[in-house]
Tab-separated table of C-alpha atoms in Angstrom:
chain	number	residue	atom	x	y	z
P	953	UNK	CA	-40.624	5.348	-25.705
P	954	UNK	CA	-41.475	3.520	-28.996
P	955	UNK	CA	-39.031	3.135	-31.820
P	956	UNK	CA	-40.264	4.294	-35.236
P	957	UNK	CA	-40.736	0.848	-36.700
P	958	UNK	CA	-42.863	-0.623	-33.951
P	959	UNK	CA	-44.722	2.636	-33.305
P	960	UNK	CA	-46.016	2.776	-36.878
P	961	UNK	CA	-47.202	-0.843	-36.761
P	962	UNK	CA	-49.108	-0.367	-33.537
P	963	UNK	CA	-50.644	2.939	-34.651
P	964	UNK	CA	-51.779	1.621	-38.030
P	965	UNK	CA	-53.289	-1.518	-36.538
P	966	UNK	CA	-55.236	0.466	-33.966
P	967	UNK	CA	-56.524	2.862	-36.642
P	968	UNK	CA	-57.685	-0.089	-38.752
P	969	UNK	CA	-59.639	-1.547	-35.848
P	970	UNK	CA	-61.147	1.860	-35.020
P	971	UNK	CA	-62.224	2.400	-38.659
P	972	UNK	CA	-63.824	-1.022	-38.827
P	973	UNK	CA	-65.752	-0.624	-35.609
P	974	UNK	CA	-67.000	2.938	-36.233
P	975	UNK	CA	-67.685	3.015	-39.988
P	976	UNK	CA	-67.604	-0.515	-41.235
P	977	UNK	CA	-65.144	0.527	-43.991
P	978	UNK	CA	-61.580	-0.641	-44.452
P	979	UNK	CA	-59.418	0.852	-47.182
P	980	UNK	CA	-56.248	-1.074	-48.079
P	981	UNK	CA	-53.617	-1.196	-50.780
P	982	UNK	CA	-54.025	-4.576	-52.450
P	983	UNK	CA	-50.363	-4.730	-53.373
P	984	UNK	CA	-49.062	-4.446	-49.833
P	985	UNK	CA	-51.821	-5.891	-47.695
P	986	UNK	CA	-52.435	-4.002	-44.475
P	987	UNK	CA	-49.220	-2.046	-44.338
P	988	UNK	CA	-50.915	1.242	-45.147
P	989	UNK	CA	-54.391	2.629	-44.433
P	990	UNK	CA	-55.506	5.742	-46.238
P	991	UNK	CA	-58.678	7.448	-45.035
P	992	UNK	CA	-58.794	9.697	-48.100
P	993	UNK	CA	-58.092	7.035	-50.733
P	994	UNK	CA	-60.437	6.893	-53.734
P	995	UNK	CA	-61.695	3.711	-55.328
P	996	UNK	CA	-59.349	2.857	-58.165
P	997	UNK	CA	-56.807	0.368	-59.566
P	998	UNK	CA	-55.053	-1.613	-56.816
P	999	UNK	CA	-57.451	-0.387	-54.128
P	1000	UNK	CA	-60.387	-2.340	-52.783
P	1001	UNK	CA	-63.125	-0.885	-50.594
P	1002	UNK	CA	-65.412	-3.207	-48.639
P	1003	UNK	CA	-68.669	-1.957	-47.132
P	1004	UNK	CA	-69.990	-4.907	-45.245
P	1005	UNK	CA	-68.917	-5.606	-41.666
P	1006	UNK	CA	-69.227	-9.334	-42.149
P	1007	UNK	CA	-66.977	-9.240	-45.166
P	1008	UNK	CA	-64.506	-7.148	-43.213
P	1009	UNK	CA	-64.238	-9.598	-40.292
P	1010	UNK	CA	-61.141	-11.400	-41.644
P	1011	UNK	CA	-59.476	-8.025	-42.156
P	1012	UNK	CA	-60.337	-6.957	-38.624
P	1013	UNK	CA	-58.923	-10.161	-37.185
P	1014	UNK	CA	-55.776	-9.706	-39.220
P	1015	UNK	CA	-55.459	-6.153	-37.995
P	1016	UNK	CA	-55.987	-7.303	-34.409
P	1017	UNK	CA	-53.343	-10.000	-34.763
P	1018	UNK	CA	-50.982	-7.466	-36.284
P	1019	UNK	CA	-51.583	-5.137	-33.363
P	1020	UNK	CA	-50.983	-7.904	-30.814
P	1021	UNK	CA	-47.814	-8.956	-32.581
P	1022	UNK	CA	-46.582	-5.387	-32.744
P	1023	UNK	CA	-47.305	-4.828	-29.057
P	1024	UNK	CA	-45.621	-8.140	-28.229
P	1025	UNK	CA	-42.541	-7.134	-30.157
P	1026	UNK	CA	-42.417	-3.844	-28.310
P	1027	UNK	CA	-42.818	-5.562	-24.908
P	1028	UNK	CA	-40.102	-8.013	-25.823
P	1029	UNK	CA	-37.784	-5.182	-26.786
P	1030	UNK	CA	-38.567	-3.441	-23.512
P	1031	UNK	CA	-37.746	-6.614	-21.591
P	1032	UNK	CA	-34.518	-7.110	-23.507
P	1033	UNK	CA	-33.570	-3.511	-22.847
P	1034	UNK	CA	-34.426	-3.986	-19.166
P	1035	UNK	CA	-32.432	-7.195	-19.026
P	1036	UNK	CA	-29.530	-5.467	-20.725
P	1037	UNK	CA	-29.794	-2.657	-18.194
P	1038	UNK	CA	-29.913	-5.139	-15.311
P	1039	UNK	CA	-26.983	-7.065	-16.766
P	1040	UNK	CA	-25.084	-3.830	-17.155
P	1041	UNK	CA	-25.830	-2.951	-13.548
P	1042	UNK	CA	-24.692	-6.400	-12.391
P	1043	UNK	CA	-21.572	-6.088	-14.502
P	1044	UNK	CA	-20.791	-2.657	-13.117
P	1045	UNK	CA	-21.277	-3.935	-9.586
P	1046	UNK	CA	-19.059	-6.946	-10.265
P	1047	UNK	CA	-16.391	-4.703	-11.756
P	1048	UNK	CA	-16.674	-2.383	-8.762
P	1049	UNK	CA	-16.292	-5.371	-6.440
P	1050	UNK	CA	-13.331	-6.647	-8.431
P	1051	UNK	CA	-11.645	-3.254	-8.483
P	1052	UNK	CA	-12.228	-2.805	-4.748
P	1053	UNK	CA	-10.893	-6.283	-4.062
P	1054	UNK	CA	-7.804	-5.635	-6.164
P	1055	UNK	CA	-7.201	-2.240	-4.600
P	1056	UNK	CA	-7.631	-3.715	-1.113
P	1057	UNK	CA	-5.300	-6.587	-2.010
P	1058	UNK	CA	-2.681	-4.219	-3.440
P	1059	UNK	CA	-2.714	-2.033	-0.347
P	1060	UNK	CA	-2.530	-5.074	1.897
P	1061	UNK	CA	0.300	-6.584	-0.121
P	1062	UNK	CA	2.276	-3.336	-0.096
P	1063	UNK	CA	1.865	-2.775	3.623
P	1064	UNK	CA	2.554	-6.424	4.457
P	1065	UNK	CA	5.791	-6.236	2.441
P	1066	UNK	CA	6.751	-3.046	4.276
P	1067	UNK	CA	5.941	-4.698	7.596
P	1068	UNK	CA	8.007	-7.766	6.767
P	1069	UNK	CA	10.956	-5.645	5.634
P	1070	UNK	CA	10.819	-3.791	8.956
P	1071	UNK	CA	10.502	-6.740	11.311
P	1072	UNK	CA	12.034	-9.603	9.332
P	1073	UNK	CA	10.990	-13.216	9.173
P	1074	UNK	CA	10.763	-13.777	12.906
P	1075	UNK	CA	8.150	-11.097	13.437
P	1076	UNK	CA	5.304	-9.300	11.794
P	1077	UNK	CA	2.699	-12.043	11.453
P	1078	UNK	CA	1.098	-10.968	14.708
P	1079	UNK	CA	0.687	-7.445	13.295
P	1080	UNK	CA	-1.184	-8.490	10.147
P	1081	UNK	CA	-4.682	-8.742	11.700
P	1082	UNK	CA	-4.381	-5.180	12.996
P	1083	UNK	CA	-3.258	-4.030	9.559
P	1084	UNK	CA	-6.241	-5.776	7.932
P	1085	UNK	CA	-8.653	-4.222	10.415
P	1086	UNK	CA	-7.196	-0.763	9.887
P	1087	UNK	CA	-7.618	-1.008	6.108
P	1088	UNK	CA	-11.141	-2.425	6.507
P	1089	UNK	CA	-12.171	0.505	8.691
P	1090	UNK	CA	-10.781	2.902	6.102
P	1091	UNK	CA	-12.709	1.146	3.335
P	1092	UNK	CA	-16.091	1.507	5.071
P	1093	UNK	CA	-15.255	4.847	6.745
P	1094	UNK	CA	-15.698	3.428	10.253
P	1095	UNK	CA	-13.889	4.594	13.401
P	1096	UNK	CA	-13.736	1.359	15.404
P	1097	UNK	CA	-13.841	-2.344	14.828
P	1098	UNK	CA	-12.673	-5.821	15.761
P	1099	UNK	CA	-11.714	-9.118	14.173
P	1100	UNK	CA	-12.911	-12.340	15.749
P	1101	UNK	CA	-11.639	-15.771	14.798
P	1102	UNK	CA	-13.820	-18.826	14.822
P	1103	UNK	CA	-12.757	-21.149	17.595
P	1104	UNK	CA	-13.660	-24.803	17.631
P	1105	UNK	CA	-16.605	-26.448	15.917
P	1106	UNK	CA	-19.182	-23.868	16.988
P	1107	UNK	CA	-19.877	-20.713	15.064
P	1108	UNK	CA	-19.470	-18.238	17.908
P	1109	UNK	CA	-16.406	-16.009	17.544
P	1110	UNK	CA	-14.946	-16.630	20.983
P	1111	UNK	CA	-11.425	-15.527	20.138
P	1112	UNK	CA	-10.746	-11.808	19.748
P	1113	UNK	CA	-7.838	-11.395	17.339
P	1114	UNK	CA	-7.504	-7.612	17.419
P	1115	UNK	CA	-9.535	-4.440	17.975
P	1116	UNK	CA	-9.136	-0.744	17.174
P	1117	UNK	CA	-10.901	2.415	18.294
P	1118	UNK	CA	-12.977	1.069	21.172
P	1119	UNK	CA	-12.613	2.752	24.556
P	1120	UNK	CA	-13.584	-0.510	26.232
P	1121	UNK	CA	-13.167	-4.194	25.470
P	1122	UNK	CA	-15.372	-5.171	22.484
P	1123	UNK	CA	-15.785	-8.626	24.007
P	1124	UNK	CA	-18.009	-6.940	26.597
P	1125	UNK	CA	-20.259	-5.471	23.908
P	1126	UNK	CA	-23.584	-7.240	23.480
P	1127	UNK	CA	-23.995	-5.532	20.107
P	1128	UNK	CA	-20.615	-6.611	18.760
P	1129	UNK	CA	-21.013	-10.181	19.951
P	1130	UNK	CA	-24.645	-10.548	18.886
P	1131	UNK	CA	-24.195	-9.369	15.329
P	1132	UNK	CA	-20.807	-11.002	14.864
P	1133	UNK	CA	-22.422	-14.319	15.750
P	1134	UNK	CA	-25.388	-13.472	13.519
P	1135	UNK	CA	-23.122	-12.828	10.537
P	1136	UNK	CA	-21.389	-16.146	11.100
P	1137	UNK	CA	-24.635	-18.054	11.626
P	1138	UNK	CA	-26.105	-16.684	8.409
P	1139	UNK	CA	-22.861	-16.765	6.424
P	1140	UNK	CA	-23.874	-13.302	5.307
P	1141	UNK	CA	-23.160	-9.632	5.875
P	1142	UNK	CA	-25.172	-8.047	8.696
P	1143	UNK	CA	-25.792	-4.288	8.819
P	1144	UNK	CA	-27.842	-2.513	11.500
P	1145	UNK	CA	-28.379	1.111	12.447
P	1146	UNK	CA	-29.313	2.878	15.669
P	1147	UNK	CA	-33.007	1.878	15.513
P	1148	UNK	CA	-32.139	-1.826	15.763
P	1149	UNK	CA	-29.210	-1.406	18.142
P	1150	UNK	CA	-31.114	0.462	20.869
P	1151	UNK	CA	-32.729	-2.654	22.306
P	1152	UNK	CA	-29.387	-4.468	22.560
P	1153	UNK	CA	-27.335	-1.956	24.548
P	1154	UNK	CA	-26.034	-3.523	27.761
P	1155	UNK	CA	-22.604	-1.998	28.462
P	1156	UNK	CA	-20.610	1.191	28.116
P	1157	UNK	CA	-18.975	-0.275	25.016
P	1158	UNK	CA	-22.422	-0.605	23.428
P	1159	UNK	CA	-22.995	3.115	23.977
P	1160	UNK	CA	-20.073	3.841	21.657
P	1161	UNK	CA	-21.798	2.194	18.691
P	1162	UNK	CA	-24.102	4.079	16.292
P	1163	UNK	CA	-24.202	1.462	13.541
P	1164	UNK	CA	-22.538	-1.869	12.907
P	1165	UNK	CA	-21.475	-3.876	9.868
P	1166	UNK	CA	-20.368	-7.484	10.403
P	1167	UNK	CA	-18.571	-9.157	7.493
P	1168	UNK	CA	-17.866	-12.911	7.579
P	1169	UNK	CA	-14.348	-14.032	6.701
P	1170	UNK	CA	-13.971	-17.117	4.543
P	1171	UNK	CA	-10.798	-19.088	3.913
P	1172	UNK	CA	-11.085	-21.598	1.084
P	1173	UNK	CA	-14.876	-21.504	1.369
P	1174	UNK	CA	-14.675	-22.270	5.085
P	1175	UNK	CA	-16.054	-19.762	7.600
P	1176	UNK	CA	-13.038	-18.587	9.577
P	1177	UNK	CA	-14.124	-15.468	11.461
P	1178	UNK	CA	-15.743	-12.066	11.168
P	1179	UNK	CA	-14.740	-8.418	10.775
P	1180	UNK	CA	-16.958	-6.043	12.758
P	1181	UNK	CA	-16.893	-2.357	11.749
P	1182	UNK	CA	-18.758	0.250	13.801
P	1183	UNK	CA	-19.792	3.874	13.273
P	1184	UNK	CA	-19.401	4.011	9.507
P	1185	UNK	CA	-19.899	7.535	8.170
P	1186	UNK	CA	-21.213	6.057	4.917
P	1187	UNK	CA	-23.327	3.351	6.572
P	1188	UNK	CA	-25.705	1.613	4.167
P	1189	UNK	CA	-24.061	2.910	0.995
P	1190	UNK	CA	-21.617	0.067	0.417
P	1191	UNK	CA	-22.320	-2.602	-2.188
P	1192	UNK	CA	-22.614	-6.033	-0.639
P	1193	UNK	CA	-20.179	-7.423	-3.205
P	1194	UNK	CA	-17.579	-4.881	-2.116
P	1195	UNK	CA	-17.935	-5.976	1.507
P	1196	UNK	CA	-17.758	-9.638	0.483
P	1197	UNK	CA	-14.552	-8.879	-1.419
P	1198	UNK	CA	-13.180	-7.271	1.733
P	1199	UNK	CA	-13.982	-10.395	3.753
P	1200	UNK	CA	-12.413	-12.674	1.155
P	1201	UNK	CA	-9.195	-10.660	1.035
P	1202	UNK	CA	-9.034	-10.465	4.819
P	1203	UNK	CA	-9.464	-14.228	5.038
P	1204	UNK	CA	-6.717	-14.886	2.508
P	1205	UNK	CA	-4.237	-12.631	4.301
P	1206	UNK	CA	-5.083	-14.055	7.728
P	1207	UNK	CA	-4.565	-17.550	6.367
P	1208	UNK	CA	-1.211	-16.498	4.940
P	1209	UNK	CA	-0.372	-14.985	8.323
P	1210	UNK	CA	-1.100	-18.329	9.973
P	1211	UNK	CA	1.097	-20.091	7.439
P	1212	UNK	CA	3.820	-17.479	7.923
P	1213	UNK	CA	3.603	-18.002	11.671
P	1214	UNK	CA	3.967	-21.752	11.220
P	1215	UNK	CA	6.929	-21.196	8.909
P	1216	UNK	CA	8.499	-18.804	11.402
P	1217	UNK	CA	8.027	-21.294	14.243
P	1218	UNK	CA	9.527	-24.031	12.102
P	1219	UNK	CA	12.478	-21.787	11.232
P	1220	UNK	CA	13.147	-20.897	14.869
P	1221	UNK	CA	12.765	-24.519	15.943
P	1222	UNK	CA	15.276	-25.594	13.291
P	1223	UNK	CA	17.808	-23.008	14.432
P	1224	UNK	CA	17.409	-23.947	18.072
P	1225	UNK	CA	17.548	-27.659	17.335
P	1226	UNK	CA	20.852	-27.180	15.530
P	1227	UNK	CA	22.164	-24.971	18.338
P	1228	UNK	CA	21.205	-27.690	20.810
P	1229	UNK	CA	23.064	-30.227	18.668
P	1230	UNK	CA	26.229	-28.179	19.235
P	1231	UNK	CA	25.695	-28.336	23.004
P	1232	UNK	CA	25.251	-32.095	22.865
P	1233	UNK	CA	28.458	-32.375	20.861
P	1234	UNK	CA	30.434	-30.126	23.233
P	1235	UNK	CA	28.816	-29.907	26.709
P	1236	UNK	CA	31.610	-27.601	27.875
P	1237	UNK	CA	30.089	-24.845	25.768
P	1238	UNK	CA	27.084	-24.664	28.089
P	1239	UNK	CA	24.941	-21.704	27.043
P	1240	UNK	CA	27.684	-20.239	24.840
P	1241	UNK	CA	25.568	-19.975	21.675
P	1242	UNK	CA	22.651	-18.385	23.547
P	1243	UNK	CA	25.018	-15.938	25.262
P	1244	UNK	CA	26.622	-14.950	21.974
P	1245	UNK	CA	23.239	-14.414	20.327
P	1246	UNK	CA	22.158	-12.158	23.184
P	1247	UNK	CA	25.301	-10.024	22.852
P	1248	UNK	CA	24.983	-9.899	19.068
P	1249	UNK	CA	21.404	-8.667	19.257
P	1250	UNK	CA	22.404	-5.754	21.490
P	1251	UNK	CA	25.438	-4.762	19.411
P	1252	UNK	CA	23.448	-4.984	16.159
P	1253	UNK	CA	20.887	-2.652	17.681
P	1254	UNK	CA	23.650	-0.266	18.760
P	1255	UNK	CA	25.026	-0.281	15.214
P	1256	UNK	CA	21.614	0.797	13.928
P	1257	UNK	CA	21.032	-2.302	11.808
P	1258	UNK	CA	17.474	-2.831	10.596
P	1259	UNK	CA	15.387	-5.579	12.254
P	1260	UNK	CA	15.791	-7.996	9.360
P	1261	UNK	CA	19.594	-7.838	9.505
P	1262	UNK	CA	19.529	-8.063	13.316
P	1263	UNK	CA	17.422	-11.184	12.999
P	1264	UNK	CA	19.884	-12.777	10.577
P	1265	UNK	CA	22.816	-12.010	12.873
P	1266	UNK	CA	21.063	-13.432	15.933
P	1267	UNK	CA	20.276	-16.665	14.086
P	1268	UNK	CA	23.793	-16.855	12.646
P	1269	UNK	CA	25.274	-16.351	16.116
P	1270	UNK	CA	23.191	-19.234	17.451
P	1271	UNK	CA	24.692	-21.444	14.732
P	1272	UNK	CA	28.189	-19.971	14.475
P	1273	UNK	CA	29.776	-23.166	15.858
P	1274	UNK	CA	27.496	-25.663	14.062
P	1275	UNK	CA	30.525	-26.905	12.100
P	1276	UNK	CA	31.888	-28.455	15.302
P	1277	UNK	CA	29.448	-31.296	14.665
P	1278	UNK	CA	32.101	-32.530	12.223
P	1279	UNK	CA	34.946	-32.292	14.745
P	1280	UNK	CA	35.830	-35.260	16.909
P	1281	UNK	CA	34.930	-35.072	20.606
P	1282	UNK	CA	38.502	-36.114	21.401
P	1283	UNK	CA	39.595	-32.707	20.147
P	1284	UNK	CA	36.614	-30.665	21.282
P	1285	UNK	CA	36.689	-32.080	24.799
P	1286	UNK	CA	40.440	-32.234	25.313
P	1287	UNK	CA	41.055	-30.792	28.805
P	1288	UNK	CA	44.358	-29.143	27.903
P	1289	UNK	CA	45.443	-26.760	25.191
P	1290	UNK	CA	45.382	-28.000	21.608
P	1291	UNK	CA	48.571	-28.703	19.708
P	1292	UNK	CA	49.138	-27.279	16.219
P	1293	UNK	CA	47.709	-30.295	14.437
P	1294	UNK	CA	44.593	-30.331	16.597
P	1295	UNK	CA	44.100	-26.598	16.171
P	1296	UNK	CA	44.332	-27.108	12.409
P	1297	UNK	CA	41.398	-29.491	12.658
P	1298	UNK	CA	39.413	-27.033	14.781
P	1299	UNK	CA	39.953	-24.405	12.087
P	1300	UNK	CA	37.847	-26.497	9.719
P	1301	UNK	CA	34.626	-25.861	11.646
P	1302	UNK	CA	33.659	-22.501	10.039
P	1303	UNK	CA	33.844	-24.039	6.563
P	1304	UNK	CA	31.951	-27.138	7.646
P	1305	UNK	CA	29.270	-25.014	9.318
P	1306	UNK	CA	28.916	-22.699	6.335
P	1307	UNK	CA	28.462	-25.601	3.953
P	1308	UNK	CA	25.963	-27.287	6.267
P	1309	UNK	CA	23.613	-24.298	6.534
P	1310	UNK	CA	23.774	-23.733	2.771
P	1311	UNK	CA	21.919	-27.017	2.391
P	1312	UNK	CA	18.845	-25.430	4.031
P	1313	UNK	CA	17.455	-22.604	1.827
P	1314	UNK	CA	16.031	-20.626	4.742
P	1315	UNK	CA	19.399	-20.749	6.537
P	1316	UNK	CA	21.599	-20.089	3.498
P	1317	UNK	CA	21.833	-16.290	4.127
P	1318	UNK	CA	23.593	-17.076	7.421
P	1319	UNK	CA	26.437	-18.978	5.750
P	1320	UNK	CA	28.765	-16.025	5.154
P	1321	UNK	CA	28.623	-14.932	8.811
P	1322	UNK	CA	29.351	-18.469	10.002
P	1323	UNK	CA	32.192	-18.866	7.510
P	1324	UNK	CA	34.068	-15.704	8.530
P	1325	UNK	CA	33.440	-15.307	12.260
P	1326	UNK	CA	37.063	-16.281	13.031
P	1327	UNK	CA	38.646	-13.772	10.649
P	1328	UNK	CA	40.822	-11.129	12.330
P	1329	UNK	CA	40.743	-7.410	11.600
P	1330	UNK	CA	44.453	-7.420	10.666
P	1331	UNK	CA	44.027	-10.315	8.216
P	1332	UNK	CA	45.664	-13.018	10.349
P	1333	UNK	CA	42.461	-14.990	10.964
P	1334	UNK	CA	40.920	-17.964	9.183
P	1335	UNK	CA	39.690	-19.478	6.912
P	1336	UNK	CA	40.169	-16.819	4.171
P	1337	UNK	CA	42.557	-14.336	5.828
P	1338	UNK	CA	40.214	-11.399	5.179
P	1339	UNK	CA	41.059	-8.069	6.797
P	1340	UNK	CA	39.245	-4.901	7.846
P	1341	UNK	CA	35.965	-4.267	6.094
P	1342	UNK	CA	36.554	-7.211	3.776
P	1343	UNK	CA	35.131	-9.207	6.665
P	1344	UNK	CA	31.303	-9.104	6.623
P	1345	UNK	CA	30.017	-6.818	9.376
P	1346	UNK	CA	27.910	-9.595	10.866
P	1347	UNK	CA	30.959	-11.838	11.132
P	1348	UNK	CA	32.896	-9.039	12.881
P	1349	UNK	CA	30.084	-8.642	15.411
P	1350	UNK	CA	29.853	-12.387	16.044
P	1351	UNK	CA	33.641	-12.570	16.422
P	1352	UNK	CA	33.639	-9.996	19.242
P	1353	UNK	CA	30.652	-11.573	20.998
P	1354	UNK	CA	32.166	-15.049	20.623
P	1355	UNK	CA	35.460	-13.951	22.198
P	1356	UNK	CA	33.714	-12.144	25.058
P	1357	UNK	CA	31.559	-15.178	25.849
P	1358	UNK	CA	34.601	-17.468	25.780
P	1359	UNK	CA	36.593	-15.177	28.096
P	1360	UNK	CA	33.763	-14.906	30.642
P	1361	UNK	CA	33.100	-18.672	30.711
P	1362	UNK	CA	34.947	-21.459	32.480
P	1363	UNK	CA	37.078	-23.699	30.291
P	1364	UNK	CA	38.786	-27.001	31.186
P	1365	UNK	CA	42.194	-25.304	30.952
P	1366	UNK	CA	41.415	-21.925	32.633
P	1367	UNK	CA	38.932	-20.000	34.742
P	1368	UNK	CA	36.635	-17.212	33.614
P	1369	UNK	CA	37.490	-13.504	33.417
P	1370	UNK	CA	35.438	-10.774	35.019
P	1371	UNK	CA	33.314	-8.540	32.806
P	1372	UNK	CA	35.751	-5.641	33.128
P	1373	UNK	CA	38.777	-7.834	32.398
P	1374	UNK	CA	37.091	-9.189	29.276
P	1375	UNK	CA	36.165	-5.682	28.073
P	1376	UNK	CA	39.748	-4.503	28.591
P	1377	UNK	CA	41.027	-7.506	26.645
P	1378	UNK	CA	38.702	-6.666	23.750
P	1379	UNK	CA	39.854	-3.044	23.776
P	1380	UNK	CA	43.509	-4.131	23.887
P	1381	UNK	CA	43.041	-6.090	20.651
P	1382	UNK	CA	40.786	-3.569	18.878
P	1383	UNK	CA	42.251	-2.826	15.454
P	1384	UNK	CA	44.263	-6.046	15.334
P	1385	UNK	CA	41.945	-8.925	16.166
P	1386	UNK	CA	38.641	-7.024	16.366
P	1387	UNK	CA	36.805	-4.205	14.592
P	1388	UNK	CA	37.384	-1.075	16.770
P	1389	UNK	CA	33.868	0.298	16.210
P	1390	UNK	CA	32.247	-2.994	17.163
P	1391	UNK	CA	34.452	-3.277	20.270
P	1392	UNK	CA	33.576	0.263	21.366
P	1393	UNK	CA	29.821	-0.330	21.076
P	1394	UNK	CA	30.097	-3.771	22.665
P	1395	UNK	CA	32.153	-2.595	25.653
P	1396	UNK	CA	29.882	0.394	26.244
P	1397	UNK	CA	26.805	-1.848	26.143
P	1398	UNK	CA	28.385	-4.479	28.392
P	1399	UNK	CA	29.410	-1.942	31.030
P	1400	UNK	CA	26.121	-0.073	30.871
P	1401	UNK	CA	23.957	-3.180	30.924
P	1402	UNK	CA	25.953	-6.171	32.160
P	1403	UNK	CA	24.886	-9.342	30.342
P	1404	UNK	CA	22.573	-11.574	32.311
P	1405	UNK	CA	20.816	-14.847	31.709
P	1406	UNK	CA	17.505	-13.050	31.373
P	1407	UNK	CA	18.836	-11.030	28.425
P	1408	UNK	CA	20.262	-13.961	26.517
P	1409	UNK	CA	18.249	-15.471	23.733
P	1410	UNK	CA	15.791	-17.970	25.280
P	1411	UNK	CA	16.943	-21.544	24.845
P	1412	UNK	CA	15.252	-24.910	24.950
P	1413	UNK	CA	17.437	-26.271	27.724
P	1414	UNK	CA	20.134	-28.806	27.043
P	1415	UNK	CA	19.163	-32.441	26.668
P	1416	UNK	CA	22.254	-33.131	28.760
P	1417	UNK	CA	20.303	-31.796	31.741
P	1418	UNK	CA	17.903	-34.722	31.330
P	1419	UNK	CA	18.970	-37.717	33.523
P	1420	UNK	CA	17.939	-40.016	30.698
P	1421	UNK	CA	20.874	-38.710	28.658
P	1422	UNK	CA	23.445	-38.730	31.457
P	1423	UNK	CA	24.855	-42.075	30.414
P	1424	UNK	CA	28.046	-43.226	32.145
P	1425	UNK	CA	30.620	-45.915	31.676
P	1426	UNK	CA	30.748	-48.817	34.147
P	1427	UNK	CA	33.496	-47.098	36.162
P	1428	UNK	CA	31.280	-44.019	36.569
P	1429	UNK	CA	33.031	-41.837	34.000
P	1430	UNK	CA	30.709	-39.601	31.992
P	1431	UNK	CA	30.100	-41.024	28.540
P	1432	UNK	CA	29.874	-37.504	27.098
P	1433	UNK	CA	32.622	-35.070	28.007
P	1434	UNK	CA	35.107	-37.492	29.501
P	1435	UNK	CA	38.739	-36.270	29.777
P	1436	UNK	CA	41.200	-37.095	27.006
P	1437	UNK	CA	44.883	-36.171	27.229
P	1438	UNK	CA	46.002	-37.051	23.725
P	1439	UNK	CA	44.503	-37.216	20.288
P	1440	UNK	CA	45.109	-40.281	18.160
P	1441	UNK	CA	45.633	-40.299	14.405
P	1442	UNK	CA	42.326	-42.118	13.863
P	1443	UNK	CA	40.489	-39.129	15.360
P	1444	UNK	CA	42.310	-36.708	13.057
P	1445	UNK	CA	41.558	-38.929	10.077
P	1446	UNK	CA	37.854	-39.072	11.007
P	1447	UNK	CA	37.552	-35.293	11.159
P	1448	UNK	CA	39.411	-34.684	7.899
P	1449	UNK	CA	37.329	-37.338	6.136
P	1450	UNK	CA	34.103	-35.762	7.416
P	1451	UNK	CA	35.291	-32.335	6.319
P	1452	UNK	CA	36.030	-33.483	2.781
P	1453	UNK	CA	32.684	-35.294	2.544
P	1454	UNK	CA	30.790	-32.150	3.551
P	1455	UNK	CA	32.858	-29.478	1.827
P	1456	UNK	CA	34.316	-31.366	-1.086
């Protein structure tokens, strides 16, 4: 309890006071003051013995002061040791919180990466809240829970984001709602066991709950929601800092999910806006891009491609003709067949389209599919004359879907083919124009599940359907899509100049 140094000081001082009070004698070594008291010392050189209490008063006071100082030093040391112990405890708790936060973040990051690799950019964000809740329940050893998001200016968590484990709807639980709101009102963790919960049971969902822990979620120091965990097997044993770390990590990931969702929406909107630009440029295409993307999605699934690659192919198929923006309408909208010179201009559109999408980082991975979707399996296609498996698989898939859509659509110079006629045409050219494996899967899919508008990728609707854009010339001829029988040299020059500006 006492260290040797301070123990000896206190003991000697107390003995000196006791000797003074009981006998009136104080024996000291003159050379060292009051550092040593010897009851058996004899009078001699260097030793003074006083026998009057009055004369001894200064010595008694000195001894008392020494005792007080010694005790004070010991108390101070005890306080320092206690403070050190408390600091050590705080440090250990902080380290535990940090380690838990890092472990939670690592697991979240790993599983989010796995989720994104499975579903690609266009999906997955909606699954993150469930993933966060699942990991939170594991952390506190609970078997059910829910995440609520703050909605509006009030603090009540009116929006249920996700729930796990409940037999009923947690929104109907008075316990869940009461203590979720309480955690948000207090900006603090709320934990309650059965004794407190009994008086709040109102529904069958409440009967499922033995204990509840509500953890507020903060995003950039702003209250954003709450994680509610119920029926923890280790209820009451979790450090508050650990739970706070959980809430902070959950908030950060949910915020990133929101940002990812906004990025995804922006990405999709960009793709669809560009696809719509193609329709405005060439109204005869109608829903061609949407049709092709629907076919591509089904074939990619039949080929066993992972979701991320399917997503890339679907987006590339929506934009496969984006290069036609650089082709004159006098060629695109010519009602008859193109001559050799005009077809040479049309052949520029894959290169124009590829270069265009490379300017947008998020679309750059689609460039190779757009560039090569008119290559032929026997090497007679364009622009690079690739053959067989030299052609990227995605481009081979888009090429088949593109041809099928063109054959089953009306064109100014011919009518549409039936589904069976188009499939037979694909099969007739398998191995020369088209990849045989892709044709086989495509034809089987088309015959088994005939393409329909409901299965095509959802579009935004053409602006050409809006009367505001149906401008006409004074004689009533449509301003967009009017018939042209011949192509002038100025049109050819315009297209070549545009091509060299974009590609060169």
